[in-house]
PDB file of C-alpha atoms in Angstrom:
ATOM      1  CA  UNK A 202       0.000   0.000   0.000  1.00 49.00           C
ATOM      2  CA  UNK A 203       0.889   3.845  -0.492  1.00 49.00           C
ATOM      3  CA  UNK A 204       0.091   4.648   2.749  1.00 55.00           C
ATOM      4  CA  UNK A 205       2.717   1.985   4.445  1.00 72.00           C
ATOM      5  CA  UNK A 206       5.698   3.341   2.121  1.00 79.00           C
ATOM      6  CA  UNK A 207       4.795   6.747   3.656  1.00 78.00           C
ATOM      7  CA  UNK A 208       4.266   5.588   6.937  1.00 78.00           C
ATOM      8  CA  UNK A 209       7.573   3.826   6.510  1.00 81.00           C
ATOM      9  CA  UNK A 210       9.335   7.323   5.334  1.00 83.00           C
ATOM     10  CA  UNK A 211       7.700   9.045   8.319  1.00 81.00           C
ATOM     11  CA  UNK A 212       9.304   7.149  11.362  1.00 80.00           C
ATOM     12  CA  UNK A 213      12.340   5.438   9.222  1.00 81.00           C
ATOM     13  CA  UNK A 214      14.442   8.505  10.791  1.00 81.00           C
ATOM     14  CA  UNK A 215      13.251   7.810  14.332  1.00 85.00           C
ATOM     15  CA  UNK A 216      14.461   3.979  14.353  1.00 86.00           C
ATOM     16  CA  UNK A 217      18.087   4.675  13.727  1.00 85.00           C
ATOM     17  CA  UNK A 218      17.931   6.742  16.828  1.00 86.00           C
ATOM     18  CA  UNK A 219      19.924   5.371  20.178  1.00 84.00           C
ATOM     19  CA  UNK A 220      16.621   6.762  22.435  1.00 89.00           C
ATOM     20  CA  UNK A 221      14.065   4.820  20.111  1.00 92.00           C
ATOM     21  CA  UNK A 222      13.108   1.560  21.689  1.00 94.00           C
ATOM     22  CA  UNK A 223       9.971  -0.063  19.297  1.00 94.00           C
ATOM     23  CA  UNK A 224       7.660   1.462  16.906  1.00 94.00           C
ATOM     24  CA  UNK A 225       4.265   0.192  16.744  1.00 93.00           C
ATOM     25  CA  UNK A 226       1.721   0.920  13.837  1.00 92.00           C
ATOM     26  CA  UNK A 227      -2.313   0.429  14.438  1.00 91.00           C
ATOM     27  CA  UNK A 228      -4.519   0.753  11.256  1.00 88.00           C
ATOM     28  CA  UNK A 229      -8.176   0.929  11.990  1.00 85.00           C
ATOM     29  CA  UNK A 230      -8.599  -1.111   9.192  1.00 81.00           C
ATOM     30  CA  UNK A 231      -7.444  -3.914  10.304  1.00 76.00           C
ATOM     31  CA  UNK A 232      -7.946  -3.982  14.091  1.00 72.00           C
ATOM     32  CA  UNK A 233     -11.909  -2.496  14.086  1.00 66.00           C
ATOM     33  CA  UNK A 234     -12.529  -3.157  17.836  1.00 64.00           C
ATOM     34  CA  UNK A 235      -8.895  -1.354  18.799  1.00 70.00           C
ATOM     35  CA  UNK A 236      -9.490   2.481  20.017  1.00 79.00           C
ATOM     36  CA  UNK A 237      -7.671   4.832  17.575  1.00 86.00           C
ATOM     37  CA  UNK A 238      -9.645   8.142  18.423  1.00 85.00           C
ATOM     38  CA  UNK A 239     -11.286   8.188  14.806  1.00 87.00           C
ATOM     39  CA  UNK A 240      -8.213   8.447  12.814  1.00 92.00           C
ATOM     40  CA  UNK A 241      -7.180   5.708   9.826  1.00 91.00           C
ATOM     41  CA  UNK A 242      -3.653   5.069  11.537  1.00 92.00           C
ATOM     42  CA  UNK A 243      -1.943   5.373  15.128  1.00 93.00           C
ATOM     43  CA  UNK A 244       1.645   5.105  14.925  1.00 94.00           C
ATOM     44  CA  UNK A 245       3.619   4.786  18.660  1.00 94.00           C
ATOM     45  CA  UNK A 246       7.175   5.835  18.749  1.00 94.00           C
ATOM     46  CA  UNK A 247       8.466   4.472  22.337  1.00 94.00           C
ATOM     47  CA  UNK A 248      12.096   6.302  23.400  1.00 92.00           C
ATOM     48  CA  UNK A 249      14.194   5.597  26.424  1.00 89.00           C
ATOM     49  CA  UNK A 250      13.705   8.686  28.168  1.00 82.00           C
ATOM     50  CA  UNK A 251      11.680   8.833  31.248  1.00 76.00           C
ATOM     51  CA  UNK A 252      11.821  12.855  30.381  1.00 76.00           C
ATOM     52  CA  UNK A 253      10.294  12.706  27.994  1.00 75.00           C
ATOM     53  CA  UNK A 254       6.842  13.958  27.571  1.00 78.00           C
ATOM     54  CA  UNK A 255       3.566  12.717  25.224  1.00 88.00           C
ATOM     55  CA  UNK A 256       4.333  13.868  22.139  1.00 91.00           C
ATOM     56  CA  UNK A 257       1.237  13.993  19.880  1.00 94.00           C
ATOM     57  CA  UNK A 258       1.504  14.821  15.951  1.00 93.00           C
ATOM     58  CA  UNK A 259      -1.895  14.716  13.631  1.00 95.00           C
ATOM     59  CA  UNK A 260      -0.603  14.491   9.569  1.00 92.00           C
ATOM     60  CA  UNK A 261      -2.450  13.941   6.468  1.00 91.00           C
ATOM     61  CA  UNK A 262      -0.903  10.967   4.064  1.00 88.00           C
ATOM     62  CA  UNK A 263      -2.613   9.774   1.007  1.00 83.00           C
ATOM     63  CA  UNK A 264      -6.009  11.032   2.029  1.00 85.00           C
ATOM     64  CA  UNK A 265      -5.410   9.358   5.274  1.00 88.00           C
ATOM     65  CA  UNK A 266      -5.589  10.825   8.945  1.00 92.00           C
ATOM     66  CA  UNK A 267      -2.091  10.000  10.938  1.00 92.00           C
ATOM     67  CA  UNK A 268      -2.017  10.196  14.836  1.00 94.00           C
ATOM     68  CA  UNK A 269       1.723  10.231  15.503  1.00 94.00           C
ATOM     69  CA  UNK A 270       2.334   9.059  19.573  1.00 94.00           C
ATOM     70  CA  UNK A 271       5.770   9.499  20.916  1.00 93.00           C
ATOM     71  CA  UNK A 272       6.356   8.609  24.520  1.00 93.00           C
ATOM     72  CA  UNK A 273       8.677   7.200  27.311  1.00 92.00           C
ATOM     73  CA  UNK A 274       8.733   3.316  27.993  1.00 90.00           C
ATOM     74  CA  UNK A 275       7.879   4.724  31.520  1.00 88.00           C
ATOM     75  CA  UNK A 276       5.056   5.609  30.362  1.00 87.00           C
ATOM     76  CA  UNK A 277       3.945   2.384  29.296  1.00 88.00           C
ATOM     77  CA  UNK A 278       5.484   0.752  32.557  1.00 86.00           C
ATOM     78  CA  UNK A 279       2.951   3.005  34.485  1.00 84.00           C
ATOM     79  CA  UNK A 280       0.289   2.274  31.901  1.00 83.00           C
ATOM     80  CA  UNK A 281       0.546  -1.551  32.592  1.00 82.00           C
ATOM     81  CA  UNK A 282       0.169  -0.807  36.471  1.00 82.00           C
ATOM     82  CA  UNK A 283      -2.276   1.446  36.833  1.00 80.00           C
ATOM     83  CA  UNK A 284      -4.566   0.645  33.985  1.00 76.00           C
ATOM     84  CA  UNK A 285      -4.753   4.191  32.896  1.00 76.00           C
ATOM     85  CA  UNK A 286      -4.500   5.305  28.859  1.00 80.00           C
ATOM     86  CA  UNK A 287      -5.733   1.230  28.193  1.00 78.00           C
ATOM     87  CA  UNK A 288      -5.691   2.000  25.054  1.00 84.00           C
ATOM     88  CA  UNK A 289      -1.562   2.576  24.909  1.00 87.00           C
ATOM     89  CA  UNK A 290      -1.629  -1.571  25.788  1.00 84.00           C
ATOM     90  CA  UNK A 291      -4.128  -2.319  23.087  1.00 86.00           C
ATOM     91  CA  UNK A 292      -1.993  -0.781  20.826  1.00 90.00           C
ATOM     92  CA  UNK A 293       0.563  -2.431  21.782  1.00 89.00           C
ATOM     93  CA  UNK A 294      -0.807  -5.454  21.779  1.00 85.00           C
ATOM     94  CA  UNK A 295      -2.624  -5.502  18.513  1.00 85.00           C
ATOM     95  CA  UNK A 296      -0.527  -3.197  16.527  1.00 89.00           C
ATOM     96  CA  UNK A 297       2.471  -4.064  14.028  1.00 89.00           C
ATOM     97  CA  UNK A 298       5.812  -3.752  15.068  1.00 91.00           C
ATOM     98  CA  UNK A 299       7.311  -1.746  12.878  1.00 90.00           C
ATOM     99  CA  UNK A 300      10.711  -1.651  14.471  1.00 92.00           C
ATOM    100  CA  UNK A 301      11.583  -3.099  18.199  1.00 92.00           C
ATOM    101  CA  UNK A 302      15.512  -2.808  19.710  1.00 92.00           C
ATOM    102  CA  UNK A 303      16.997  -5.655  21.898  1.00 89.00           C
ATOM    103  CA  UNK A 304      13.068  -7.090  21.291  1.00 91.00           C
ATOM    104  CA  UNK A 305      12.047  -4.275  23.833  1.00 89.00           C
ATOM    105  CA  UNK A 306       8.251  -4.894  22.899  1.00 89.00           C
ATOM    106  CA  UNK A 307       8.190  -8.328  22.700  1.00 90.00           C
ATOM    107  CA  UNK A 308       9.657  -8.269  26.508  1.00 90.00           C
ATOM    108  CA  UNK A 309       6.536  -5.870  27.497  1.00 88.00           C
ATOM    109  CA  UNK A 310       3.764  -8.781  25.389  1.00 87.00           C
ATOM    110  CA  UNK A 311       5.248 -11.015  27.476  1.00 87.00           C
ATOM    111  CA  UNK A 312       4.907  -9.030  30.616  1.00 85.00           C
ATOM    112  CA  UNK A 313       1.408  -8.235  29.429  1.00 82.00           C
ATOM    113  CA  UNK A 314       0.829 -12.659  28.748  1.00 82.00           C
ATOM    114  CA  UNK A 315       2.533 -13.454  31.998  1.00 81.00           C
ATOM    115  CA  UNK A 316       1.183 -10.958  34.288  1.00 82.00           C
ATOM    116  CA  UNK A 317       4.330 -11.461  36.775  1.00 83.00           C
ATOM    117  CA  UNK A 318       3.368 -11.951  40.607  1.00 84.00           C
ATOM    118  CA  UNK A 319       4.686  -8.360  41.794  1.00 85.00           C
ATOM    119  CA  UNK A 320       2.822  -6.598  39.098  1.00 88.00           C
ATOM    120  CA  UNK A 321      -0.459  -8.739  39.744  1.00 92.00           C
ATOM    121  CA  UNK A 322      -0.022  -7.799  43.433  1.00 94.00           C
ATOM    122  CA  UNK A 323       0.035  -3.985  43.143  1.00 94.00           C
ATOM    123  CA  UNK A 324      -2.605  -4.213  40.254  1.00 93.00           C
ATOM    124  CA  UNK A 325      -5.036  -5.980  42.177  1.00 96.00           C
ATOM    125  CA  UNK A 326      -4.774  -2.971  45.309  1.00 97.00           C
ATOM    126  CA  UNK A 327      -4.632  -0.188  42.717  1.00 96.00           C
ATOM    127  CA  UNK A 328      -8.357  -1.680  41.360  1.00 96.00           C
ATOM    128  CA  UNK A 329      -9.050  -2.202  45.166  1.00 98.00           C
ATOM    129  CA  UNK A 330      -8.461   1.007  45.792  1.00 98.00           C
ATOM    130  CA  UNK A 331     -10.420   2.702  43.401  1.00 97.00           C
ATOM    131  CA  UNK A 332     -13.731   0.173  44.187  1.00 98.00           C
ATOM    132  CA  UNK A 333     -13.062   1.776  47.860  1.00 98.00           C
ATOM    133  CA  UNK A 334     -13.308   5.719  46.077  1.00 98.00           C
ATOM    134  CA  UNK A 335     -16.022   4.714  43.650  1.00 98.00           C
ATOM    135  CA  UNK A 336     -18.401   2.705  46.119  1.00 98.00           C
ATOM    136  CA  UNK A 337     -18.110   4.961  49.218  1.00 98.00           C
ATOM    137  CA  UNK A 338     -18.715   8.182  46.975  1.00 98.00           C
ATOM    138  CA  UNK A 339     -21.712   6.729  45.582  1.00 98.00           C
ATOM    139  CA  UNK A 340     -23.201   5.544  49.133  1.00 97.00           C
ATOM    140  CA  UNK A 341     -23.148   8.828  50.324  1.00 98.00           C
ATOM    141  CA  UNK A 342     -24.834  10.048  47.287  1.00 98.00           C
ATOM    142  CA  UNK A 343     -27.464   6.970  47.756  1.00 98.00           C
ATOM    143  CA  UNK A 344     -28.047   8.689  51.127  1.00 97.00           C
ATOM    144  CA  UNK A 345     -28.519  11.869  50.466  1.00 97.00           C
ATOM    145  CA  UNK A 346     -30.726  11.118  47.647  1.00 97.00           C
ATOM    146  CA  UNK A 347     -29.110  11.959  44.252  1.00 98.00           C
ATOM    147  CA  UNK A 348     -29.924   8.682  42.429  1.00 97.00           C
ATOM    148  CA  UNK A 349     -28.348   9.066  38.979  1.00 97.00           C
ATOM    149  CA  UNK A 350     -25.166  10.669  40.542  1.00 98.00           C
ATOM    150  CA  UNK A 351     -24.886   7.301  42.989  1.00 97.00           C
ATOM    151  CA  UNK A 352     -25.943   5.202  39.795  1.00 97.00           C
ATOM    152  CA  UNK A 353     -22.776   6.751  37.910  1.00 97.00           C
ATOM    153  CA  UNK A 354     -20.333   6.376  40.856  1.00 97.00           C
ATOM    154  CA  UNK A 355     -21.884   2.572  41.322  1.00 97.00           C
ATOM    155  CA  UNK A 356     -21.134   1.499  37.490  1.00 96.00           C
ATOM    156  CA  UNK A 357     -17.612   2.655  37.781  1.00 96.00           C
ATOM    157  CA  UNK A 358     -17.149   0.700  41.124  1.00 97.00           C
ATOM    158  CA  UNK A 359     -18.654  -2.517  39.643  1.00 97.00           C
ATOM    159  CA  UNK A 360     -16.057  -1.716  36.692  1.00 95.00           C
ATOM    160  CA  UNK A 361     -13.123  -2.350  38.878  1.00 96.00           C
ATOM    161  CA  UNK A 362     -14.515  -4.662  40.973  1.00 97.00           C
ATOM    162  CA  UNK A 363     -14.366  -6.512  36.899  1.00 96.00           C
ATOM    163  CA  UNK A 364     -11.269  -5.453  36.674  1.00 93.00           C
ATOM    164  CA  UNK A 365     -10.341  -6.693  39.850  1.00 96.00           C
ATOM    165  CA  UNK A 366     -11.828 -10.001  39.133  1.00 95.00           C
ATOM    166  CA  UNK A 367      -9.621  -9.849  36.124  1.00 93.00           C
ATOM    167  CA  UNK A 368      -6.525  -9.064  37.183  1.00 93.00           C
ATOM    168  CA  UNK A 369      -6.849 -11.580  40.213  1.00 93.00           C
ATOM    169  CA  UNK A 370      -6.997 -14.389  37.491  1.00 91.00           C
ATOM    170  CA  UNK A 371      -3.731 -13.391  36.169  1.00 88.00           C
ATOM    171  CA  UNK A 372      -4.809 -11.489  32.905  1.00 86.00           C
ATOM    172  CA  UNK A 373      -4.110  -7.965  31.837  1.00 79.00           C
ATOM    173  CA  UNK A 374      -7.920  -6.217  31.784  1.00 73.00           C
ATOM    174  CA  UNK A 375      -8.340  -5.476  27.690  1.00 65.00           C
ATOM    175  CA  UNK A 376     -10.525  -2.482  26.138  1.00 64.00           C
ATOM    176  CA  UNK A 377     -13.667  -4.832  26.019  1.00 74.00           C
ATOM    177  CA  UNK A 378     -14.011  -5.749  29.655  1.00 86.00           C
ATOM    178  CA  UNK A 379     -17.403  -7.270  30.221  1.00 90.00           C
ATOM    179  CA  UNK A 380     -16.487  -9.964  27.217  1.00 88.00           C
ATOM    180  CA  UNK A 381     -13.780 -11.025  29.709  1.00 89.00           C
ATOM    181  CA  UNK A 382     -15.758 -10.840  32.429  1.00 93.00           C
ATOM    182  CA  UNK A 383     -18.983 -12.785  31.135  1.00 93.00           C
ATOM    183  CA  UNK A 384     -16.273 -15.659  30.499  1.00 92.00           C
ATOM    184  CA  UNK A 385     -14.395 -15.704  33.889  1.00 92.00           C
ATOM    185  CA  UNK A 386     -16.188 -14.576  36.407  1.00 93.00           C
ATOM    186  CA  UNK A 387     -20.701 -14.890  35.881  1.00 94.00           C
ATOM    187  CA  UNK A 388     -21.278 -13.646  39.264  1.00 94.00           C
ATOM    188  CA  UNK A 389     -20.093 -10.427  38.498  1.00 95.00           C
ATOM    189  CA  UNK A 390     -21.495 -10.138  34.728  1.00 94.00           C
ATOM    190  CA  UNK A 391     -24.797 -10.874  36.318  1.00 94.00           C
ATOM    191  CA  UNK A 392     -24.836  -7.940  38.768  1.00 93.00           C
ATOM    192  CA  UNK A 393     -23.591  -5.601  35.304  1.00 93.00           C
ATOM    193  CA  UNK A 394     -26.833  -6.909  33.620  1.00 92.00           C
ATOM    194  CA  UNK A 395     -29.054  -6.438  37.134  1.00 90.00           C
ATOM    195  CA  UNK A 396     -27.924  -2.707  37.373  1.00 90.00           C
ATOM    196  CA  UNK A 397     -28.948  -1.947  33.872  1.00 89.00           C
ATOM    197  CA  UNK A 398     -31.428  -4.132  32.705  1.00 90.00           C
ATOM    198  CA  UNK A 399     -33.653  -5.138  35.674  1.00 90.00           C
ATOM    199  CA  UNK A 400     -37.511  -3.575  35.764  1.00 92.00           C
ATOM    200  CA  UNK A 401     -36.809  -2.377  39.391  1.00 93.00           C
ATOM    201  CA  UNK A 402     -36.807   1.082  39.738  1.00 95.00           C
ATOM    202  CA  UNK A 403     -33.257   3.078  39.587  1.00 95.00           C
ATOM    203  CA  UNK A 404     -33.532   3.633  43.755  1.00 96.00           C
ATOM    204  CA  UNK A 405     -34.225  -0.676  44.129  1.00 96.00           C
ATOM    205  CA  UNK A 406     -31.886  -1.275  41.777  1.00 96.00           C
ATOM    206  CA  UNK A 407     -28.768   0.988  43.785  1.00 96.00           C
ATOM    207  CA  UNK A 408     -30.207  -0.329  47.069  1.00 96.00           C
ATOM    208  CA  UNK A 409     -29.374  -4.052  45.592  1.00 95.00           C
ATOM    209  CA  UNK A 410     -26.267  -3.540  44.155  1.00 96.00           C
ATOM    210  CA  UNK A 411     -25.120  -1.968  47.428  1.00 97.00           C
ATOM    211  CA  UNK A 412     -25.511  -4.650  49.367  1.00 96.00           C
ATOM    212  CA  UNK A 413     -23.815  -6.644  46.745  1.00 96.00           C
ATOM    213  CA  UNK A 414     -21.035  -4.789  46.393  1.00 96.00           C
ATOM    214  CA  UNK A 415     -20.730  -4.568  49.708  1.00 96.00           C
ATOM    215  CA  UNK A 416     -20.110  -7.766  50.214  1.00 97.00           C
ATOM    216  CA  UNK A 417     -17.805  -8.303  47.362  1.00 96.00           C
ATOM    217  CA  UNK A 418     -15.716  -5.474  49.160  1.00 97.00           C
ATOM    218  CA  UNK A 419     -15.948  -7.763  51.654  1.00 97.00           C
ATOM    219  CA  UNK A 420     -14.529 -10.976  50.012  1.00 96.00           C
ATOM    220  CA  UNK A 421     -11.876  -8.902  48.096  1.00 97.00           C
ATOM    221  CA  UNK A 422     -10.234  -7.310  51.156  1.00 98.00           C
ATOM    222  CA  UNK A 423      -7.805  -9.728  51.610  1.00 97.00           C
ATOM    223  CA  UNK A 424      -6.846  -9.638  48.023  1.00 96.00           C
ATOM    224  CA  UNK A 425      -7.151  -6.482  47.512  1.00 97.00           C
ATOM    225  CA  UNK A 426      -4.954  -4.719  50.140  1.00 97.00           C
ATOM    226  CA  UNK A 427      -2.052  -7.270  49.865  1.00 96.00           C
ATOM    227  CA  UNK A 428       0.402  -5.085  47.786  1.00 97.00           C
ATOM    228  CA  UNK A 429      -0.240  -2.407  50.404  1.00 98.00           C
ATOM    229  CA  UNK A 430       0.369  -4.320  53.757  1.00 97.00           C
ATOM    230  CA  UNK A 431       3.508  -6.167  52.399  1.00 96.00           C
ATOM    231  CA  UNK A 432       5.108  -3.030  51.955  1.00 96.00           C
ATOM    232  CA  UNK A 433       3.661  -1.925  54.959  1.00 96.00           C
ATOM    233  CA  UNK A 434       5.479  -4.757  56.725  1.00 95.00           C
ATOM    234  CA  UNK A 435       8.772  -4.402  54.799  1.00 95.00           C
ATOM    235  CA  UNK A 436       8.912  -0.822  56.359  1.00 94.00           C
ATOM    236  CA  UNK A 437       9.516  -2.850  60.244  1.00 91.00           C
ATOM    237  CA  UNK A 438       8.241   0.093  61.318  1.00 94.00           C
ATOM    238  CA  UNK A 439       4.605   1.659  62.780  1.00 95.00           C
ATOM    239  CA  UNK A 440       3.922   4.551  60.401  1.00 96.00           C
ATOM    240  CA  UNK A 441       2.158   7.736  60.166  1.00 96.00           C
ATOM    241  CA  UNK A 442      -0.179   8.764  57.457  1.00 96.00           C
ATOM    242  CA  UNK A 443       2.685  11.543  56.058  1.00 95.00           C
ATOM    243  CA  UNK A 444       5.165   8.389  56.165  1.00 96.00           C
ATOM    244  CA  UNK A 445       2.619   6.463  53.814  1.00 97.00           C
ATOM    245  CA  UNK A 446       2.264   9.332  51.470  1.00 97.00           C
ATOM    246  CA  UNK A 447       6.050   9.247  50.849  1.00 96.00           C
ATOM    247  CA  UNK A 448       6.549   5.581  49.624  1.00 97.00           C
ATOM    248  CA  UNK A 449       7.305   5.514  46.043  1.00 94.00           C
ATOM    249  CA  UNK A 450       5.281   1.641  46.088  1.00 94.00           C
ATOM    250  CA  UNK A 451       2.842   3.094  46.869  1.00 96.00           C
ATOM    251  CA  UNK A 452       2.574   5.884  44.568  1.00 93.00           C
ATOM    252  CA  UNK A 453      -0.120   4.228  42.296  1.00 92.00           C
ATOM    253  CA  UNK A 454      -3.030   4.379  44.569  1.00 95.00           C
ATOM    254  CA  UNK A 455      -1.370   7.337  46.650  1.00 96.00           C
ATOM    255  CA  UNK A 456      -4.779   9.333  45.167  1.00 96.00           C
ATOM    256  CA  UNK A 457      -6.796   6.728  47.422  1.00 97.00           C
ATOM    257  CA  UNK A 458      -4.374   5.751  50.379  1.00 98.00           C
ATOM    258  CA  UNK A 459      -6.471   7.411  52.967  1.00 97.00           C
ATOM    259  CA  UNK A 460      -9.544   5.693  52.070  1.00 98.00           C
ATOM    260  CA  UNK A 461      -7.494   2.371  51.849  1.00 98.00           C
ATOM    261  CA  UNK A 462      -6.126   3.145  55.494  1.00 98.00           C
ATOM    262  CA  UNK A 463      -9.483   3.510  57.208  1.00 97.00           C
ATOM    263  CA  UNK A 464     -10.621   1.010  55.462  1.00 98.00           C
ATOM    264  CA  UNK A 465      -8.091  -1.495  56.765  1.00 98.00           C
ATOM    265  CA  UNK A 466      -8.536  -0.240  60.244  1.00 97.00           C
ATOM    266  CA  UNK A 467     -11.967  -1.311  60.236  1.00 96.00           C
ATOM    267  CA  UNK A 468     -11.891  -4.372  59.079  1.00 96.00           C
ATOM    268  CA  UNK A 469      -9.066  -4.946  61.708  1.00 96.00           C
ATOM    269  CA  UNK A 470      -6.255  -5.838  59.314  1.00 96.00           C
ATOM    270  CA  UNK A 471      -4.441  -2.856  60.605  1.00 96.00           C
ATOM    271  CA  UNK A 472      -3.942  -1.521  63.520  1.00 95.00           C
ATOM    272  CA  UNK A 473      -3.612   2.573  64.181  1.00 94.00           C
ATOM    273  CA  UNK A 474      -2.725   3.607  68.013  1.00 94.00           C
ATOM    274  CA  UNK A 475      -2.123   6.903  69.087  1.00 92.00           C
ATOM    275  CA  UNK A 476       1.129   8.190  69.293  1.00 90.00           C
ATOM    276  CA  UNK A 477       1.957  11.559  70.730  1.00 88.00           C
ATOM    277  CA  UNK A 478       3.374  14.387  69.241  1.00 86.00           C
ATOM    278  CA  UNK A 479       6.765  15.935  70.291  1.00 83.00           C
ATOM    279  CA  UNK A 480       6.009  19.704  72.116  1.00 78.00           C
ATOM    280  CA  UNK A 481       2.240  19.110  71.357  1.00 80.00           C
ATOM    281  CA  UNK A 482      -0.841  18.413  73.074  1.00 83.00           C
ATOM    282  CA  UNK A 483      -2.211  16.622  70.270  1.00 89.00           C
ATOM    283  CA  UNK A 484      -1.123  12.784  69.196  1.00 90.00           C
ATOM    284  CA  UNK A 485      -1.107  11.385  65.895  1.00 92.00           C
ATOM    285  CA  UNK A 486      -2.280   8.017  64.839  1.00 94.00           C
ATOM    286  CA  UNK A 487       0.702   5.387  63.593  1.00 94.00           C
ATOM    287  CA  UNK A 488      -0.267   2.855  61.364  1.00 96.00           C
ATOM    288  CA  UNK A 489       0.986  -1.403  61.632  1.00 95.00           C
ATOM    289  CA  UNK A 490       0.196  -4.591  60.711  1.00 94.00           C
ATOM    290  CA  UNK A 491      -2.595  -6.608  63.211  1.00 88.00           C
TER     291      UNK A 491
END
């Protein structure tokens, strides 16, 4: 094709420099169900710069719209842990490599395949963590009666309680969750169709999902915290909320720690005792492991 000898001119110059790492090319064409923003062709330039920034370029070639992505193989590191910008990882995954140095991408498909034990661990607390955020927030909106705001904030719990579900069976979570879902875990599928499908009324149906989730929250604790207390154990140390804030491991859910904490201290899996403060009349609470 035209387009691929262009394509090939475009990022030719990029590959035969030291900071390139892989180049990746997505055509809508061939991967419908991949996410490419509505243009005919992504193209993803990864460098070996964790300076570097997201570089975006739009360009016209042969009548055909050209998203140009250049970014850091941080980037995609933090991609693959948090879950955010999924569709970097589709690309990735369903794109073809153009160009990829000491098989750079073919060690991150594997990573993606494997799912490796430490990046399973953290993944599984990050979704945790964001359940916590999504569930709580839409409780309180349940309570004070704003229905479709607590319906919103419920379907994006159940969503990484999926995810969570996901990730806990050793699989990366792809663009099309609820396929993935439907096949590994029915329980949870069945509570996606409840929430938007049943004839209850919108308050019935956030009342019943509530209690679900709430006990899924329940069930998932132990998973879902693990990444969190193993690091809070390799600290050998009672710590304070500042001293939490401050670990890089924990940096991923740092957005949601707090919730995480209290969390934890109810369900007695940690334990927070009252320490008091130097030349204050005021104590602080210090965080271990029960």
């Amino acid at each position: 094709m035209v387009i691929d000898q262009s394509l090939r001119q475009m990022y030719q110059k990029y590959a035969s420099h030291d900071g390139t790492l892989a180049i990746v090319v997505v055509e809508k064409v061939n991967v419908p169900l991949t996410v490419t923003d509505g243009f005919d062709v992504v193209v993803l330039l990864i460098k070996d710069d964790s300076n570097y920034s997201w570089d975006i370029h739009h360009y016209v070639i042969e009548q055909k719209s050209v998203s140009f992505h250049c970014i850091s193989m941080e980037m995609i590191d933090q991609t693959l842990m948090t879950g955010n910008h999924r569709r970097l990882i589709d690309w990735v995954v369903n794109g073809e490599v153009a160009f990829d140095r000491n098989e750079s991408l073919r060690m991150i498909k594997e990573r993606i395949d494997a799912l490796p034990a430490g990046d399973r661990q953290k993944k599984l607390t990050i979704q945790f963590s964001k359940l916590l955020r999504r569930f709580e927030e839409g409780k309180t909106f349940f309570r004070e009666g704003h229905l479709y705001d607590s319906f919103s904030h419920m379907m994006h719990a159940l969503h990484h309680l999926a995810r969570l579900s996901i990730v806990d069976q050793g699989m990366y979570s792809e663009v099309i969750v609820w396929e993935q879902v439907k096949r590994i875990d029915p329980q949870i599928y069945k509570l996606h169709q409840e929430l938007f499908n049943s004839n209850e009324s919108v308050e019935k149906r956030i009342e019943l999902l509530l209690l679900a989730m709430e006990l899924a929250i329940q069930s998932k604790t132990d998973i879902g915290s693990r990444h969190f207390l193993m690091v809070l154990t390799e600290q050998k140390r009672p710590l304070t909320m500042t001293d939490l804030m401050k670990l890089n491991e924990l940096e991923a859910y740092r957005v949601d720690l707090e919730l995480l904490v209290r969390h934890l201290v109810e369900k007695r899996k940690l334990k927070a005792e009252e320490q008091q403060v130097s030349n204050q009349e005021y104590k602080q609470y210090i965080y271990s492991r029960c």
